[in-house]
Amino acid sequence: MVPRFVPTAVAAVGLVLLVVGLVMLTAARPPQQVTGTAEAAPVLVTAPGALALTGRPVQVDVEGQAFVGLGRGTEVAAWLDGVGATQVDGVATATTLATTDLPGDDPASVVPPADPALADVWQTEQSGEDVTVRLDAPAAEQVLAVVAPAGAAVTLTWDRPARHPGAWPLVVVGALEAVLGLLWLVALPARRRRRARRGRA
């Protein structure tokens, strides 16, 4: 005869797995976004591959009057034509972008090229006050260029999947084990009664 603690243990383990899986899907899930901010100096560009950091959409927010353009890395570098810029390489902390200073031909020169909107290197561009641009699927070779007043805040926000790969298996296995254990517990008394009747007969 199966001891009562066996189905009880099965149900308990199942409930623990179920709770752990649910916690991973809710309270313990990773952030849905990665965000960092840097300052325009007054030109900011992203390094090749930086926009595709998470393989998900990325949003660009620039304070104040600004120009934001997206183009191929080689063409944007040619457009800079030796002008110094701040390059975004990725994320340094939970709120700060990792940046590198790109010195120009003249280290003292940070004057951006002539009106960037006139250049024919942009695949997407937008200008105005407090610009927001959302890029759905930036390719690794695409880079972003931002021209804004020196010190203007440039924020990049990457979307990313917010889930633990093992959470749903834990939920499913835990639920099945819990139900199996409870059914087993319910069935034990009936089996014992049947055995007792057979013993008396």
PDB file of N, CA and C in Angstrom, residues 3-9 11 179-190:
ATOM      1  N   PRO A   3       2.187   4.700   1.015  1.00  0.00           N
ATOM      2  CA  PRO A   3       2.029   5.583   2.175  1.00  0.00           C
ATOM      3  C   PRO A   3       1.404   6.917   1.762  1.00  0.00           C
ATOM      4  N   ARG A   4       0.667   7.535   2.674  1.00  0.00           N
ATOM      5  CA  ARG A   4      -0.032   8.780   2.358  1.00  0.00           C
ATOM      6  C   ARG A   4       0.934   9.924   2.045  1.00  0.00           C
ATOM      7  N   PHE A   5       2.151   9.847   2.621  1.00  0.00           N
ATOM      8  CA  PHE A   5       3.074  10.966   2.406  1.00  0.00           C
ATOM      9  C   PHE A   5       3.578  11.043   0.966  1.00  0.00           C
ATOM     10  N   VAL A   6       3.493   9.920   0.196  1.00  0.00           N
ATOM     11  CA  VAL A   6       4.001   9.946  -1.179  1.00  0.00           C
ATOM     12  C   VAL A   6       3.172  10.879  -2.060  1.00  0.00           C
ATOM     13  N   PRO A   7       1.829  10.719  -2.168  1.00  0.00           N
ATOM     14  CA  PRO A   7       1.060  11.680  -2.971  1.00  0.00           C
ATOM     15  C   PRO A   7       1.092  13.082  -2.393  1.00  0.00           C
ATOM     16  N   THR A   8       1.218  13.177  -1.065  1.00  0.00           N
ATOM     17  CA  THR A   8       1.317  14.512  -0.452  1.00  0.00           C
ATOM     18  C   THR A   8       2.594  15.215  -0.923  1.00  0.00           C
ATOM     19  N   ALA A   9       3.695  14.453  -0.960  1.00  0.00           N
ATOM     20  CA  ALA A   9       4.959  15.019  -1.427  1.00  0.00           C
ATOM     21  C   ALA A   9       4.880  15.402  -2.898  1.00  0.00           C
ATOM     22  N   ALA A  11       2.190  16.299  -4.588  1.00  0.00           N
ATOM     23  CA  ALA A  11       1.379  17.518  -4.697  1.00  0.00           C
ATOM     24  C   ALA A  11       2.152  18.739  -4.217  1.00  0.00           C
ATOM     25  N   VAL A 179      -1.959  18.478  -9.471  1.00  0.00           N
ATOM     26  CA  VAL A 179      -3.247  17.823  -9.726  1.00  0.00           C
ATOM     27  C   VAL A 179      -3.127  16.317  -9.526  1.00  0.00           C
ATOM     28  N   LEU A 180      -2.041  15.730 -10.040  1.00  0.00           N
ATOM     29  CA  LEU A 180      -1.835  14.292  -9.872  1.00  0.00           C
ATOM     30  C   LEU A 180      -1.755  13.916  -8.395  1.00  0.00           C
ATOM     31  N   GLY A 181      -0.996  14.692  -7.620  1.00  0.00           N
ATOM     32  CA  GLY A 181      -0.871  14.403  -6.196  1.00  0.00           C
ATOM     33  C   GLY A 181      -2.188  14.516  -5.462  1.00  0.00           C
ATOM     34  N   LEU A 182      -2.978  15.552  -5.780  1.00  0.00           N
ATOM     35  CA  LEU A 182      -4.267  15.728  -5.116  1.00  0.00           C
ATOM     36  C   LEU A 182      -5.241  14.610  -5.472  1.00  0.00           C
ATOM     37  N   LEU A 183      -5.268  14.233  -6.758  1.00  0.00           N
ATOM     38  CA  LEU A 183      -6.133  13.126  -7.160  1.00  0.00           C
ATOM     39  C   LEU A 183      -5.722  11.831  -6.480  1.00  0.00           C
ATOM     40  N   TRP A 184      -4.429  11.657  -6.361  1.00  0.00           N
ATOM     41  CA  TRP A 184      -3.909  10.466  -5.691  1.00  0.00           C
ATOM     42  C   TRP A 184      -4.355  10.431  -4.232  1.00  0.00           C
ATOM     43  N   LEU A 185      -4.274  11.602  -3.572  1.00  0.00           N
ATOM     44  CA  LEU A 185      -4.705  11.692  -2.177  1.00  0.00           C
ATOM     45  C   LEU A 185      -6.193  11.375  -2.023  1.00  0.00           C
ATOM     46  N   VAL A 186      -7.000  11.899  -2.953  1.00  0.00           N
ATOM     47  CA  VAL A 186      -8.446  11.654  -2.897  1.00  0.00           C
ATOM     48  C   VAL A 186      -8.746  10.179  -3.123  1.00  0.00           C
ATOM     49  N   ALA A 187      -7.967   9.533  -3.993  1.00  0.00           N
ATOM     50  CA  ALA A 187      -8.246   8.138  -4.338  1.00  0.00           C
ATOM     51  C   ALA A 187      -7.797   7.156  -3.268  1.00  0.00           C
ATOM     52  N   LEU A 188      -6.841   7.537  -2.426  1.00  0.00           N
ATOM     53  CA  LEU A 188      -6.313   6.597  -1.429  1.00  0.00           C
ATOM     54  C   LEU A 188      -7.376   6.040  -0.485  1.00  0.00           C
ATOM     55  N   PRO A 189      -8.232   6.878   0.143  1.00  0.00           N
ATOM     56  CA  PRO A 189      -9.230   6.316   1.070  1.00  0.00           C
ATOM     57  C   PRO A 189     -10.165   5.311   0.401  1.00  0.00           C
ATOM     58  N   ALA A 190     -10.573   5.610  -0.844  1.00  0.00           N
ATOM     59  CA  ALA A 190     -11.473   4.693  -1.544  1.00  0.00           C
ATOM     60  C   ALA A 190     -10.795   3.354  -1.786  1.00  0.00           C
TER      61      ALA A 190
END
